[in-house]
Every structure is written in structure tokens, then in C-alpha cells.
Coordinates of C-alpha atoms and ligand atoms in Angstrom, one line a residue:
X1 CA 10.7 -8.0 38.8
X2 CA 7.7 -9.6 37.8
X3 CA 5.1 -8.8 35.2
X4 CA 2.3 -8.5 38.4
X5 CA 4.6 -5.9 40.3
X6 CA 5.4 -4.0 36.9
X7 CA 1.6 -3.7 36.3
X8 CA 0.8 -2.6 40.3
X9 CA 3.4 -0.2 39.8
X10 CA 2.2 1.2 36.7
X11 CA -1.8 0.7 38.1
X12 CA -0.5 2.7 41.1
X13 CA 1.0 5.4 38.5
X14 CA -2.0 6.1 37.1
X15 CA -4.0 9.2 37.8
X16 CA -7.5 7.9 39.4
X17 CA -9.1 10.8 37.1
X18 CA -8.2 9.3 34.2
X19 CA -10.8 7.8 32.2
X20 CA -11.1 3.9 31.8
X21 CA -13.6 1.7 30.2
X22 CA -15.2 -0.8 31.8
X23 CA -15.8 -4.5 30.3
X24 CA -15.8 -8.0 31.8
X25 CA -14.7 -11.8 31.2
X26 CA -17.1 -13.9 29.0
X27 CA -14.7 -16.8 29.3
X28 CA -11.7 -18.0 30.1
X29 CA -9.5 -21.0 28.4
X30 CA -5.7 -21.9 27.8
X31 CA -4.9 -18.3 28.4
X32 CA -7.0 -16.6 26.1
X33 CA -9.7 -14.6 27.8
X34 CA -12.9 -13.3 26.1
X35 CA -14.4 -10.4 26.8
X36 CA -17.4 -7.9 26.3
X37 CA -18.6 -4.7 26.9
X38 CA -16.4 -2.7 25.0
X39 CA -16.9 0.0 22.3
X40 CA -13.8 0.7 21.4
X41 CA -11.0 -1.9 22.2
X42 CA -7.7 -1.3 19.7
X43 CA -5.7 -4.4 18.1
X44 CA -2.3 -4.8 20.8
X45 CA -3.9 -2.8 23.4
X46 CA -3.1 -4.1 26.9
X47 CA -5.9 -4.3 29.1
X48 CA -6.4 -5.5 32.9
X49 CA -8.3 -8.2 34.5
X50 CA -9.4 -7.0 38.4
X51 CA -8.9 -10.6 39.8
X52 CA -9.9 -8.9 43.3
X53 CA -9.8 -5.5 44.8
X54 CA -5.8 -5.1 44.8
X55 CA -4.9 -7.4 42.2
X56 CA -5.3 -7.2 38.6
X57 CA -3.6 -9.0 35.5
X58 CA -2.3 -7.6 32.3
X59 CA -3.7 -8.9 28.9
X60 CA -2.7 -8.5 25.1
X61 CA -5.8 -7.7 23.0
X62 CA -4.9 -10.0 19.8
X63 CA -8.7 -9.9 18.4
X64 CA -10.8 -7.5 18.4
X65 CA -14.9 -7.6 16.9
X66 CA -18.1 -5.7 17.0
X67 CA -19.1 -7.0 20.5
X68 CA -16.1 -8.7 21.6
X69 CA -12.5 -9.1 22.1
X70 CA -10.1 -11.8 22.3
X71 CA -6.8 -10.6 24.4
X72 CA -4.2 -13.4 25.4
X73 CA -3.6 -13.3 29.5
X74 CA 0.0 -12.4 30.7
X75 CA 0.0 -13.8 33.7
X76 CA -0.6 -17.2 35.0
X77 CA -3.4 -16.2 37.6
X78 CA -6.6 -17.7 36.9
X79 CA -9.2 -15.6 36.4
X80 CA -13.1 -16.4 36.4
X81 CA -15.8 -15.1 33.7
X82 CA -17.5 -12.5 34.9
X83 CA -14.8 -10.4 36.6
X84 CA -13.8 -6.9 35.5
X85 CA -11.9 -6.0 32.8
X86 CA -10.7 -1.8 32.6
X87 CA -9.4 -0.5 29.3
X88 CA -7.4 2.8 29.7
X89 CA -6.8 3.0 26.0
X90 CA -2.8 2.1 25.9
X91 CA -1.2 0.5 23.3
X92 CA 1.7 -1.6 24.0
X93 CA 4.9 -0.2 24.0
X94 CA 8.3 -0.4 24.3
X95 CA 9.1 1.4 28.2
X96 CA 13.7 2.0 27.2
X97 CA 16.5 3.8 27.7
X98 CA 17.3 4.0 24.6
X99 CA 21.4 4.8 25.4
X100 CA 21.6 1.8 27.7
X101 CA 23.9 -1.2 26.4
X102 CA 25.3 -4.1 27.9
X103 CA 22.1 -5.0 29.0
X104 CA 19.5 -8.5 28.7
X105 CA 15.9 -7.5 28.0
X106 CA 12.8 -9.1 28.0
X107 CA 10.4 -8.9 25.7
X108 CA 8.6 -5.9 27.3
X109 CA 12.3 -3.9 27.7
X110 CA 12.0 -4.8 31.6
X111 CA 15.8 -5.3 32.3
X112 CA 16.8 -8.7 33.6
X113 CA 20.9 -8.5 33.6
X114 CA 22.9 -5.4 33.6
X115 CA 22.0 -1.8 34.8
X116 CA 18.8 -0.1 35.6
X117 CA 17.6 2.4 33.0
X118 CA 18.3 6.0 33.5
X119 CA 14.6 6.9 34.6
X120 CA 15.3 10.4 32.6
X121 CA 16.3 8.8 30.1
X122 CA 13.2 6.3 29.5
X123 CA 11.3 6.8 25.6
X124 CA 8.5 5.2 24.8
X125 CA 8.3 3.1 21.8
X126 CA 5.7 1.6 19.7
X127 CA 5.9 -2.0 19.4
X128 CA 4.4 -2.5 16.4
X129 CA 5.1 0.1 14.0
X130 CA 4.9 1.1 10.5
X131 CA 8.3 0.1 8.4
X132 CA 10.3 3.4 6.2
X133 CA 8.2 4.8 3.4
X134 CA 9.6 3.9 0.4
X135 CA 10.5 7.9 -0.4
X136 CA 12.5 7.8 2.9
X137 CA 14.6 4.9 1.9
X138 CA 17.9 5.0 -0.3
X139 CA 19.7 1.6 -1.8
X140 CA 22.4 -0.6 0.5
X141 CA 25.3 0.9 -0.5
X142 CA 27.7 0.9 2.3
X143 CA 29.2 -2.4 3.4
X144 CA 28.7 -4.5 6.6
X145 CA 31.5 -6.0 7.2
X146 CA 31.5 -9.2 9.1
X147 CA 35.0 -10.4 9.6
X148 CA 34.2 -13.8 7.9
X149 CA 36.5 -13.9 4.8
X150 CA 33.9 -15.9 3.0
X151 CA 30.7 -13.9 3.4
X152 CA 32.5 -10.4 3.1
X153 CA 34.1 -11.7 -0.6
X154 CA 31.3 -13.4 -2.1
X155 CA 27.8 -12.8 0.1
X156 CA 28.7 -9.7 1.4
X157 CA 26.2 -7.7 3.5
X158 CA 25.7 -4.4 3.3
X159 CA 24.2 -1.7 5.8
X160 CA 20.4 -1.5 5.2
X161 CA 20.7 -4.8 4.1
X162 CA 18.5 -8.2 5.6
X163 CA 20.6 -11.1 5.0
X164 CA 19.1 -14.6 6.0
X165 CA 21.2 -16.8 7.9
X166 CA 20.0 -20.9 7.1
X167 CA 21.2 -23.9 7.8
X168 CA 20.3 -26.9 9.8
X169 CA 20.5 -27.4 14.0
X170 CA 24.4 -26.7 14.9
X171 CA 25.9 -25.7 11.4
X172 CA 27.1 -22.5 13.2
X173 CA 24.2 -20.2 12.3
X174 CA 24.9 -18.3 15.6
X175 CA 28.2 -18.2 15.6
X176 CA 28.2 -16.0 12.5
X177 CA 25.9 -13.6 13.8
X178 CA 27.9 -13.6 16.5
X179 CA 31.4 -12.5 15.1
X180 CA 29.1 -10.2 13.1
X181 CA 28.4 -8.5 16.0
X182 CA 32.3 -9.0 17.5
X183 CA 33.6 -7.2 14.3
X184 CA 31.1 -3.9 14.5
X185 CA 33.7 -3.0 16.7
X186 CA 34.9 0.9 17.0
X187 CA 32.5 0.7 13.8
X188 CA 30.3 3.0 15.8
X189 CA 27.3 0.0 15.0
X190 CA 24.5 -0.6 17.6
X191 CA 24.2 -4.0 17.7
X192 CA 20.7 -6.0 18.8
X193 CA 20.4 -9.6 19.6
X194 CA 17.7 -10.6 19.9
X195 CA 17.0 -15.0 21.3
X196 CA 13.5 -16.6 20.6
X197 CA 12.8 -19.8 22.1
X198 CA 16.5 -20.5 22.5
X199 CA 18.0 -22.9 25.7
X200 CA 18.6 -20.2 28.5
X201 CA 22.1 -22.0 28.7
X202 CA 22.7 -20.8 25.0
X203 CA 21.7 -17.4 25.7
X204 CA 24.1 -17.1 28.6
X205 CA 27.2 -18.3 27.0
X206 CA 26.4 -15.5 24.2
X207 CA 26.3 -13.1 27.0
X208 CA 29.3 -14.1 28.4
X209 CA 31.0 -14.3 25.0
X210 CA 30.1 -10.8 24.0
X211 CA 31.3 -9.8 26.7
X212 CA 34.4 -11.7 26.5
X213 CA 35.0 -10.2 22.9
X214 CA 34.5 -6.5 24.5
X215 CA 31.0 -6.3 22.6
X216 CA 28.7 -5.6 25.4
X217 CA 29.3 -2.2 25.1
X218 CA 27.7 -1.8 21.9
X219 CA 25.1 -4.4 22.3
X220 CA 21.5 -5.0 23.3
X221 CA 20.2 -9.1 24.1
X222 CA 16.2 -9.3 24.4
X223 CA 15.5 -12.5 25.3
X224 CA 12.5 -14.6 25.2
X225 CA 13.7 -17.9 26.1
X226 CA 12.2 -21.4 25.6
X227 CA 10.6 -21.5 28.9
X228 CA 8.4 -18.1 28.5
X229 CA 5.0 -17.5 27.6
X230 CA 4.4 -18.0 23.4
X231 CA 3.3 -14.2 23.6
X232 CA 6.7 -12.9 25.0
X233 CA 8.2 -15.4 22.2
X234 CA 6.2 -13.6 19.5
X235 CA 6.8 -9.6 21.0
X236 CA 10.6 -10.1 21.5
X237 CA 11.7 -9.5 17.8
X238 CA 9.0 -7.0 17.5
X239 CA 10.5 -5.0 20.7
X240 CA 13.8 -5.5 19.1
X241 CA 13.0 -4.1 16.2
X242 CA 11.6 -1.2 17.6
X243 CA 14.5 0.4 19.5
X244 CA 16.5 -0.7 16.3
X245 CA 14.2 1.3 14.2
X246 CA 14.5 4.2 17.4
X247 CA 17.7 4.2 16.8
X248 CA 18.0 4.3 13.3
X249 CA 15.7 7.3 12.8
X250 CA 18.2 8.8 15.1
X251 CA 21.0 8.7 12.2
X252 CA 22.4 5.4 14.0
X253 CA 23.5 2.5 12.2
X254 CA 22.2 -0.8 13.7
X255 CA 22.6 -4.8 13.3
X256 CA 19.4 -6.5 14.2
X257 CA 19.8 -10.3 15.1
X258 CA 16.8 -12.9 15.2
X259 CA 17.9 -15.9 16.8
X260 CA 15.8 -17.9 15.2
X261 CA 12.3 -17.2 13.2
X262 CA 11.6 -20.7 13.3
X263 CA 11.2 -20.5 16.8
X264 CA 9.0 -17.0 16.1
X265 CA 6.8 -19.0 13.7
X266 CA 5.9 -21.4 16.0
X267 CA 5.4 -19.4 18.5
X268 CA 3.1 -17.7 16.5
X269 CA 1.1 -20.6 15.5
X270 CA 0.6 -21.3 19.0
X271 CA -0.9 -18.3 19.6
X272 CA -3.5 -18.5 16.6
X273 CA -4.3 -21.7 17.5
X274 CA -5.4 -20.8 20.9
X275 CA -7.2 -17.9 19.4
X276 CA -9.0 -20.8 17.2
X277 CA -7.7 -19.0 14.0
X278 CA -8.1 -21.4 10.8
X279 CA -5.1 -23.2 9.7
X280 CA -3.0 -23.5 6.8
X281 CA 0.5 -25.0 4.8
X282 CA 1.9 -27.1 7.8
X283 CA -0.8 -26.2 10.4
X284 CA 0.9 -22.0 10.0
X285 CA -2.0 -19.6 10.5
X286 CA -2.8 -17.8 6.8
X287 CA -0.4 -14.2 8.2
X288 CA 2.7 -16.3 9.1
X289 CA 3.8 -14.5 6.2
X290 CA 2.8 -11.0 6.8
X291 CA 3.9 -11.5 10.4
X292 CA 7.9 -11.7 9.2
X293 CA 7.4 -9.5 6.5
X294 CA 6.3 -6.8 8.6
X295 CA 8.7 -7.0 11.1
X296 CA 11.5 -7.5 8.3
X297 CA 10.8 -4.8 5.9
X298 CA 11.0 -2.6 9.3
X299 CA 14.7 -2.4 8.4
X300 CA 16.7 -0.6 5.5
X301 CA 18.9 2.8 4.7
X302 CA 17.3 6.2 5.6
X303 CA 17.6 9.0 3.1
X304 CA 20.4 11.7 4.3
X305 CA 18.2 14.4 4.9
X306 CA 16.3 11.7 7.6
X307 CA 19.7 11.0 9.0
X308 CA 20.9 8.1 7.3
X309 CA 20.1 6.2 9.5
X310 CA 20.0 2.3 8.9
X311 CA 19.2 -1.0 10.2
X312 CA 20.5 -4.5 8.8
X313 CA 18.3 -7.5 9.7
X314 CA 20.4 -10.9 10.0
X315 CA 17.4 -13.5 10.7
X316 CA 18.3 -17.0 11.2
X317 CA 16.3 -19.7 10.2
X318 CA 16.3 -23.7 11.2
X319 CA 15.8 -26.0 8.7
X320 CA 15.3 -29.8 9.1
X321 CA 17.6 -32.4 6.7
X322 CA 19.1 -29.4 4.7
X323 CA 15.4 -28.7 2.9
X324 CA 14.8 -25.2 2.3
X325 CA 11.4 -26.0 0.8
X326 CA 9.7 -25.4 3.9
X327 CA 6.9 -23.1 4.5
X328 CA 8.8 -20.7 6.4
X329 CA 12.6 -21.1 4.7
X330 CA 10.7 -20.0 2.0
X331 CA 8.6 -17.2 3.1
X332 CA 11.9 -15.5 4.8
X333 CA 13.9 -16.2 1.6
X334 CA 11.4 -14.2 -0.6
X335 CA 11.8 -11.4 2.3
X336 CA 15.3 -10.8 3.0
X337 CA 17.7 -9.5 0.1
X338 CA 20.0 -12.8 0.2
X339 CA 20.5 -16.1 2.4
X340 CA 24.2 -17.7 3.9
X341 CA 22.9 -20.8 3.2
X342 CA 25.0 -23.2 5.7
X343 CA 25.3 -26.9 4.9
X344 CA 25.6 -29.4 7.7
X345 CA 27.7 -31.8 5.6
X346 CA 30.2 -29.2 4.8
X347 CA 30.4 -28.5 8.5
X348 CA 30.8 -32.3 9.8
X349 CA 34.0 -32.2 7.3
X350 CA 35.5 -29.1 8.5
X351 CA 35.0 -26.8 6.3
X352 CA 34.0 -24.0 8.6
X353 CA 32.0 -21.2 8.0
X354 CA 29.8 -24.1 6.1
X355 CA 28.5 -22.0 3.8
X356 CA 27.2 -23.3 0.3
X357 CA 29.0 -21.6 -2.2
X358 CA 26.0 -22.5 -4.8
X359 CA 23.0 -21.7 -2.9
X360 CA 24.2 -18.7 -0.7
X361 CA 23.6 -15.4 -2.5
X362 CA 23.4 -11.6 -1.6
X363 CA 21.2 -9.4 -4.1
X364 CA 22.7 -6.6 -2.9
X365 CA 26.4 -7.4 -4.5
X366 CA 29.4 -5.5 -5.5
X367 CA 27.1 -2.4 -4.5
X368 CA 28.3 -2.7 -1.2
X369 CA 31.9 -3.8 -1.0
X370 CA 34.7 -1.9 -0.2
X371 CA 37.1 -1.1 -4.2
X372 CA 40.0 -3.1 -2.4
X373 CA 37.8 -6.3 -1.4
X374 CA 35.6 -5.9 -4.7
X375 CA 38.9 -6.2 -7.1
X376 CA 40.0 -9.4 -5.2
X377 CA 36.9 -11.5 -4.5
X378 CA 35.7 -10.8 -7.7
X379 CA 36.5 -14.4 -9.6
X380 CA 36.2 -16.3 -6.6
X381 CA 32.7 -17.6 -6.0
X382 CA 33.1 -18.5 -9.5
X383 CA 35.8 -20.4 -9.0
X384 CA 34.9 -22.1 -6.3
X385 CA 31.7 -23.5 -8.2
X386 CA 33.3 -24.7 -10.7
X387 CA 36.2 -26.3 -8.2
X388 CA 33.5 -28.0 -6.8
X389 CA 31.3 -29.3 -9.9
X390 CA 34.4 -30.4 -11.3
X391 CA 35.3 -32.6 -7.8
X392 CA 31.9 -34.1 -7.9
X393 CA 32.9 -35.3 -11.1
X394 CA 36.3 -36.4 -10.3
X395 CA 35.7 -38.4 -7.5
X396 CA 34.6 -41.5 -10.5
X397 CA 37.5 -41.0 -12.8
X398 CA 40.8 -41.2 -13.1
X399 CA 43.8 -39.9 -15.0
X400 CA 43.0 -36.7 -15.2
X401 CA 44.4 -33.8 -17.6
X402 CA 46.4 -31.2 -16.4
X403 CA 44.4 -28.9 -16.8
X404 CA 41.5 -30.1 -14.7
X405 CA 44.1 -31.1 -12.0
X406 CA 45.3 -27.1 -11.8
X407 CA 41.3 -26.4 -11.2
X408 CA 41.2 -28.9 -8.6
X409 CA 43.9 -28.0 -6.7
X410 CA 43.1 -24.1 -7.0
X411 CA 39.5 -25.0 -5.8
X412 CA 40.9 -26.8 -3.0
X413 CA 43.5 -24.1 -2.3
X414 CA 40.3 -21.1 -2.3
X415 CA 38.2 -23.9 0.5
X416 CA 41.2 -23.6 3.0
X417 CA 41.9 -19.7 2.1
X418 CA 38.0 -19.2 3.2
X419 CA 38.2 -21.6 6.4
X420 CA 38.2 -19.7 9.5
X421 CA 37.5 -20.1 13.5
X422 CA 34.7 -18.6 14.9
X423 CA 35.4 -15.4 17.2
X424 CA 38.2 -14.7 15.3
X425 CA 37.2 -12.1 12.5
X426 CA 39.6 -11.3 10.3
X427 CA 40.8 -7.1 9.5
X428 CA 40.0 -6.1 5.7
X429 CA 43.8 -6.5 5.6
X430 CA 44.2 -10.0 6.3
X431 CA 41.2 -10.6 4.0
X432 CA 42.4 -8.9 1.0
X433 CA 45.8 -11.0 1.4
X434 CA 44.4 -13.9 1.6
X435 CA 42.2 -13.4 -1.5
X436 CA 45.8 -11.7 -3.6
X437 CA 47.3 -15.1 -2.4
X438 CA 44.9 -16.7 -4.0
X439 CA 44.2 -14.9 -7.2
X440 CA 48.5 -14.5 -7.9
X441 CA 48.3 -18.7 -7.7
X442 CA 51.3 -18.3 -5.0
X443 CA 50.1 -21.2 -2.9
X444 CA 48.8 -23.9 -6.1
X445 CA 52.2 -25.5 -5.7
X446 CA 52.4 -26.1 -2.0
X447 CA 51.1 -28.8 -0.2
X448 CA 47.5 -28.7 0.9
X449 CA 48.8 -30.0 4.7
X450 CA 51.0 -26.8 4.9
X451 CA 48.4 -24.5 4.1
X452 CA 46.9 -24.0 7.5
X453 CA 50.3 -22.8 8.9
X454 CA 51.2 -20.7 6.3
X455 CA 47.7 -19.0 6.2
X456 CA 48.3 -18.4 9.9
X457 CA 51.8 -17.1 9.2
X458 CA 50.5 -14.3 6.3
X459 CA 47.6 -13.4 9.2
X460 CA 50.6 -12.3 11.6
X461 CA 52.2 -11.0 8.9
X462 CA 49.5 -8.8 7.4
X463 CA 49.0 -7.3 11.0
X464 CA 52.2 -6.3 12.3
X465 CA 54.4 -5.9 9.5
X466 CA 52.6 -4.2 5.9
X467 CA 53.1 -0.5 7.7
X468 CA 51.3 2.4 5.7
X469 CA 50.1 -0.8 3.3
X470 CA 47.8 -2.0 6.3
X471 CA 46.2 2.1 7.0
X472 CA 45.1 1.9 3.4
X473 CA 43.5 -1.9 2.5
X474 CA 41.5 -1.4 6.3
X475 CA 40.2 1.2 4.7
X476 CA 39.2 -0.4 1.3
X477 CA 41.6 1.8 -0.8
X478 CA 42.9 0.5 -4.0
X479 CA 45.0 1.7 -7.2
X480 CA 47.9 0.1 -9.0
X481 CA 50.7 1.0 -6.5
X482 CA 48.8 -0.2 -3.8
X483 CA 48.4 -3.8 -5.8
X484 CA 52.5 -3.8 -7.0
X485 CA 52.9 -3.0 -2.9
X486 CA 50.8 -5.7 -2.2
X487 CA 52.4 -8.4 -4.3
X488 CA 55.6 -7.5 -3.6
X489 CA 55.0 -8.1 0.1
X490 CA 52.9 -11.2 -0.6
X491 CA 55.8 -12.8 -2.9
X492 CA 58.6 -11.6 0.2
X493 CA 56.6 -13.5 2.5
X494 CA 56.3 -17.0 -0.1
X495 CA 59.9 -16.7 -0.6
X496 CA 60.6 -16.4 3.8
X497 CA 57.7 -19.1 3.8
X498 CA 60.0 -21.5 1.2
X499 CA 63.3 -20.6 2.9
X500 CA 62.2 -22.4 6.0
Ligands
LIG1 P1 21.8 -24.3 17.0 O1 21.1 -25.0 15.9 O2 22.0 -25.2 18.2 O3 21.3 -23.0 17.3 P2 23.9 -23.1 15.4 O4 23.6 -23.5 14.0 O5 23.5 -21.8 15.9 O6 23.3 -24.2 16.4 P3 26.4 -22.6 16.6 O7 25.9 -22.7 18.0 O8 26.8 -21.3 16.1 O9 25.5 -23.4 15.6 O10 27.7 -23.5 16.4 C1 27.7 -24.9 16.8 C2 29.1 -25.3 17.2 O11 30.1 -25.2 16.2 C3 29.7 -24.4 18.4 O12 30.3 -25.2 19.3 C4 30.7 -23.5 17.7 O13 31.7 -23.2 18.6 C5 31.2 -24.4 16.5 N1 31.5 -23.5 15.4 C6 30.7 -22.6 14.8 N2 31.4 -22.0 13.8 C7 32.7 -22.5 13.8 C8 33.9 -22.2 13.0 N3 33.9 -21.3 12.0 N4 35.0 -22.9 13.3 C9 35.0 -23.8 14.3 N5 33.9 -24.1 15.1 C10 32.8 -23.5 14.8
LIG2 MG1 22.0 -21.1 17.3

């Protein structure tokens, strides 16, 4: 349906009684209409221009001043200075169901793929919106869990939480949001997706593998794609949010996905340039920064006596040659709580999830891991630095101790533990074996070409055949019988490994 007939509809809705105010066109350029007459035009109001007698177009009020307004045009029709402009004092908002899933949005919550909203059930939701009080909110404590052994073990995320996601064109930024959502699962975990300026091609294949993956029935998509207006690019993560933030003051616990703010930012500029708004840092308008903190800090973890309700932000950000630097890398970094900082180079040589052991980090820590995954991940990202400051190093010399050799090959042993395929999250079982595997030193002796078979083998194995075992480490129990249990299995399954 188009915006036009949405509007008719809704012009046709209203009761003739009702009061308007009347204003009209002082100008018209590259979408941006100026207008006059009003007393008192509201910031995001959306206002119509009467093109003739039975057809009007919507606009976005984005500026407002003593004797005039600025509003951006939502519709391609051209429109003429002088022609009537009504005001019936409506915000923008959000028009939802807020119990549909499975469905594509756009960035009004018009549906374009999936089932009609349940008129009954239809809410109406500010789009933008105050974030939490600060009284209202409690710490992240409660984990996240993603599926992907190495952000669960050493960047965990944890619900309330707003993790960036960085990393440079195809270093599989997506594809960990994605298995995010693929592992919420029975986990009772609303999940929103939301696509800014992404290739419509991209954002159907995610359809289609949600819904592969059996997700689609916990999930939202809003998509503003590439080829829409800059204003439906910039209101998409702001609609998002909203039913997210819906949702969470309804006790719900939701995962937010903004695929990418890059994409938002520029967007964003766009629009203050046409609005001839003074530049800054890399040609950004001065509120680039308020504009993600406001829609970021509109996550977190509501007290109980609110619900406790919460809503983790994943936003993914683009950079160019690996260089976080940026203007806007930096700005969402100082936002969010941690970053999965994903390194193209890392990615072209397999190691998959590319995730910088060095530069990802999550403030929110051991706080929100499970006892069982806490105990076993503990030593690892230390490890793993060292392993790799150590290789750096190694690559020049030779004859090396055995000491430094033992590091080496543990370090090498930890990068194939933590390799995994996308869509294939692992349970918290197979995780914690993986990481006892490690930490007992049961695989330092065998040969690195082996590993990937035997690390497929223990994933069976951990499934189907650790019983009672398996009931407790999903649910992140641990105590010393559970650990003699667990080693006893693990050194069972070296010995059937070595047998063969
Ligand atoms: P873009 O910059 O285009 O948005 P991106 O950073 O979001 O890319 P993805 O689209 O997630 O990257 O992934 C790029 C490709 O890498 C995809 O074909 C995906 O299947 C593959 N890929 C991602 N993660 C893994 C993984 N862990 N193992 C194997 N392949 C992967
Ligand atoms: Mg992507």
C-alpha cells in the first residue's frame, strides 16, 4: 500500500469537526518544503500538503521556528509554494500490532510481507521517545547467549546490554546478529531486526533464513532499504526501537538489531544537509552524536517492580580498511557497553567468527555469564593474547624453547576450539566442552589437521550422549561433581578419539 493511500485513508478517518490549522508552502526544494502560517507546529509532527481538492501529501516537520517550519515531503508529488498546508496536531507514531511476528515492516509499521495486523489489536506508539529513567533501570546481569562459542566465553552479552558489532564490508557482521537471533530460541526473546540502507537482495535472504532456522516466529524485520527515501532510512531504527521498548515495558525481553548505523548516519546527514544544517567532522551534522545516543540509551534492564523488562541493542557498524578512528566507529563505541570488533584479515584466513581477540571487549563481563561458562572461559581470552603476541614474534625466529612452543601450540589449539560456521550455534553444552577440552590440555598433543573432526565428533557427542550431565551445563549449573563428571566423559571420549 502506498504512503498516498495510507494518508487518504487516514484523511478520510478523520472527523471533519476536528480542529486543524491552517498554513501554506513558502517554498519548495529537494524535498524539503517551507512553510508559514503556523503558531504552533511541534518537532516530528506530520503535516499535509492539499496538492488539489482530493489529494494531499504527508510531511515530517524536522524544523520548527518562530514564523516558520521546515518539514521534509514524504511523497514524491511535486508541490507548488503557495498551496495549503493543514496541521491536525499529530505526532508521528508507530500504528502496530504489537503481538504480530513473522512479519517485514517499513519504517512507518505499514506491513509489507507477512499478515495483516489484528485491527483490535493495533497500539499506538511514539516514535521518538524518552529512554528508562535511570531509577527504573537495574545492572545487566542476566546473560544473552548467542550460540557463538567465542563471544559467549570472552565478549559475552548480556540482557540489557548494547554490544556493538564492527568490522569491515563482509567480515560477517550480519551473520552474528543473525545466529543471535537463531539461538533466542524457546528463550522466550522477542527479536527485532531491523535493515538501514541495506541491498533489498540481502534483506530477503535474511528473511528467508530466519525463517529457514524456525525464527520468524519470534521475530520482527523493519526495513528501510537502499532504495527508500533518506527519511524512512533515518525513522526505521527509531520505529524499531519503539515496539522494542513497547515491549520491554511490558516485562518482555527483546534483541534489537541495527543493520548498520553507518548507513543511519548517512542517512542522517543527508537529511541535515537538505535542511541546510551546518556541517561538521567528516561533513556529519553537529547531533550525529545525540541522534545514536538517543536511540541507543533507549535500551537496558527494567527494575522488577516495572516488569523487568529488557532490551539489548546489537548495532553494527561499517568501517573502511579496519580503522575504527572514524567519526562514527567512535561515537557508537563510547555509547554501547562493548564492541565484537571483527577483523577482515582474520576472516580472509579462516578463522571464522573474525573477532579480534585484543580489541573486542564487553564492560559488562563475568556479571552476566552463566557459573558453568564463567569457570571455563575464564583464562581464555588471556591466553589467546598472549598465543598471539607470542606468534607475531615467532614468525622471525627460530629454535624455539619448549616452553614457548607449548604456548604456541595451545594458542593455536584455543583458535580452532573457537572456529565455528555460521547458523550453527552451539548449546551451552557443547560450549563448555569445548572450553574443558581446552583448559584439561587434552588436544595440545594432537595434530592441528585432526582438530576439526574431532571437534565435530565431541559436538555429537556432547548432544546425544552426556545424559543428566547435558540437563545441568544447558542450564549453567556447576560444582565439583559436575566438573569430575565432566572430565571423566571428556577423557572417555580422547581415549575412543585415539583408539581409532
Ligand atoms: P556486509 O558488509 O556486506 O554487510 P557482513 O559483514 O554483514 O557483510 P555477512 O554478510 O554476515 O558479512 O557474511 C559475509 C559472508 O561470510 C556470508 O557469505 C556468510 O555466509 C559468510 N560467513 C559469515 N560468518 C561465517 C562463519 N562463521 N563461517 C563461515 N562463513 C561465514
Ligand atoms: Mg551485513
Amino acid at each position: 500500500m502506498s504512503l498516498l493511500t495510507t494518508l487518504k485513508e487516514t484523511l478520510i478517518n478523520i472527523d471533519p469537526y476536528q480542529s486543524f490549522e491552517l498554513g501554506r508552502v513558502d517554498s519548495f526544494a529537494d524535498g524539503v518544503i517551507n512553510i508559514s502560517g503556523f503558531g504552533n507546529l511541534v518537532y516530528m509532527e506530520v503535516v499535509s500538503v492539499q496538492v488539489s481538492d482530493r489529494l494531499s501529501v504527508p510531511a515530517l516537520v524536522l524544523e520548527v521556528n518562530l514564523q516558520s517550519a521546515k518539514a521534509l515531503l514524504l511523497d514524491q508529488t511535486p508541490v507548488k509554494a503557495g498551496m495549503e498546508v493543514k496541521s491536525y496536531n499529530q505526532i508521528l507514531k508507530l500504528k502496530v500490532d504489537p503481538e504480530l511476528r513473522g512479519v517485514v515492516y517499513d519504517a512507518f509499521g505499514r506491513v509489507i510481507l507477512g499478515e495483516d495486523s489484528d485491527l483490535e489489536r493495533l497500539v499506538e506508539i511514539l516514535i521518538e521517545d524518552n529512554a528508562p529513567e535511570l531509577i527504573d533501570r537495574e545492572p545487566v546481569s542476566r546473560p544473552l547467549s548467542t550460540g557463538i562459542l567465542a563471544i559467549d566465553s570472552m565478549v559475552n552479552i548480556g540482557k540489557g546490554q548494547r554490544q556493538l558489532i564492527i568490522g569491515d564490508r563482509q567480515t560477517g557482521k550480519t551473520s552474528i546478529a543473525l545466529d543471535a537471533i537463531i539461538n533466542q530460541k524457546g528463550q522466550n526473546t522477542v527479536c527485532i531486526y531491523c535493515s538501514i540502507g541495506q541491498k533489498q537482495s540481502s534483506v530477503t535472504n535474511l528473511v528467508s533464513q530466519l525463517k529457514a532456522s524456525g525464527a520468524l516466529d519470534y521475530t520482527v524485520v523493519f526495513n528501510a532499504s537502499a532504495n527508500e527515501s533518506v527519511a524512512m532510512q533515518y525513522l526505521a531504527p527509531f520505529s524499531a526501537v519503539s515496539l522494542g521498548q513497547y515491549l520491554m515495558n511490558q516485562g518482555k525481553d527483546v534483541l534489537v538489531i541495527y543493520d548498520d548505523l553507518s548507513k543511519h548516519a548517512v542517512a542522517w546527514r543527508q537529511l541535515s544537509l537538505l535542511l541546510k544544517r551546518p556541517v561538521g567532522r567528516e561533513a556529519f551534522p553537529g547531533d550525529v552524536f545525540y541522534l545514536h545516543s538517543r536511540l541507543l540509551e533507549r535500551g537496558g534492564q527494567l527494575v522488577e517492580s516495572l516488569g523487568g523488562g529488557s532490551l539489548t541493542a546489537l548495532p553494527i557498524i561499517e568501517t573502511l580498511a579496519n580503522d575504527v578512528t572514524g567519526y562514527i566507529p567512535t561515537n557508537v563505541i563510547s555509547i554501547t557497553d562493548g564492541q565484537i570488533y571483527l577483523e577482515s584479515n582474520l576472516f580472509n584466513k579462516g578463522i571464522r567468527p573474525a573477532i579480534s581477540v585484543g580489541l573486542s571487549v564487553s564492560r559488562v563481563g563475568g556479571a552476566a555469564q552463566t557459573k558453568a561458562i564463567k569457570k571455563n572461559a575464564g583464562k581464555i581470552k588471556l591466553e589467546l593474547s598472549q598465543y598471539r603476541e607470542l606468534a607475531s614474534f615467532s614468525q622471525i625466529g627460530s629454535g624455539l624453547d619448549s616452553g614457548t612452543k607449548a604456548i604456541l601450540k595451545h594458542g593455536q589449539v584455543l583458535t580452532q576450539l573457537l572456529v565455528q560456521d555460521n547458523l550453527k550455534p552451539l548449546s551451552p553444552t557443547s560450549q563448555i566442552a569445548r572450553l574443558k577440552l581446552a583448559s584439561l590440555g587434552l588436544l595440545d598433543k594432537i595434530d592441528l589437521d585432526r582438530l576439526p573432526h574431532i571437534i565435530e565428533q565431541l559436538d555429537n557427542q556432547s548432544l546425544l550422549n552426556f545424559g543428566e550431565l547435558k540437563t545441568w551445563l544447558d542450564a549453567g549449573k556447576w560444582s565439583d561433581e559436575i566438573e569430575v563428571e565432566l572430565t571423566t566423559k571428556l577423557t572417555h571420549f580422547m581415549e575412543s578419539i585415539k583408539l581409532k
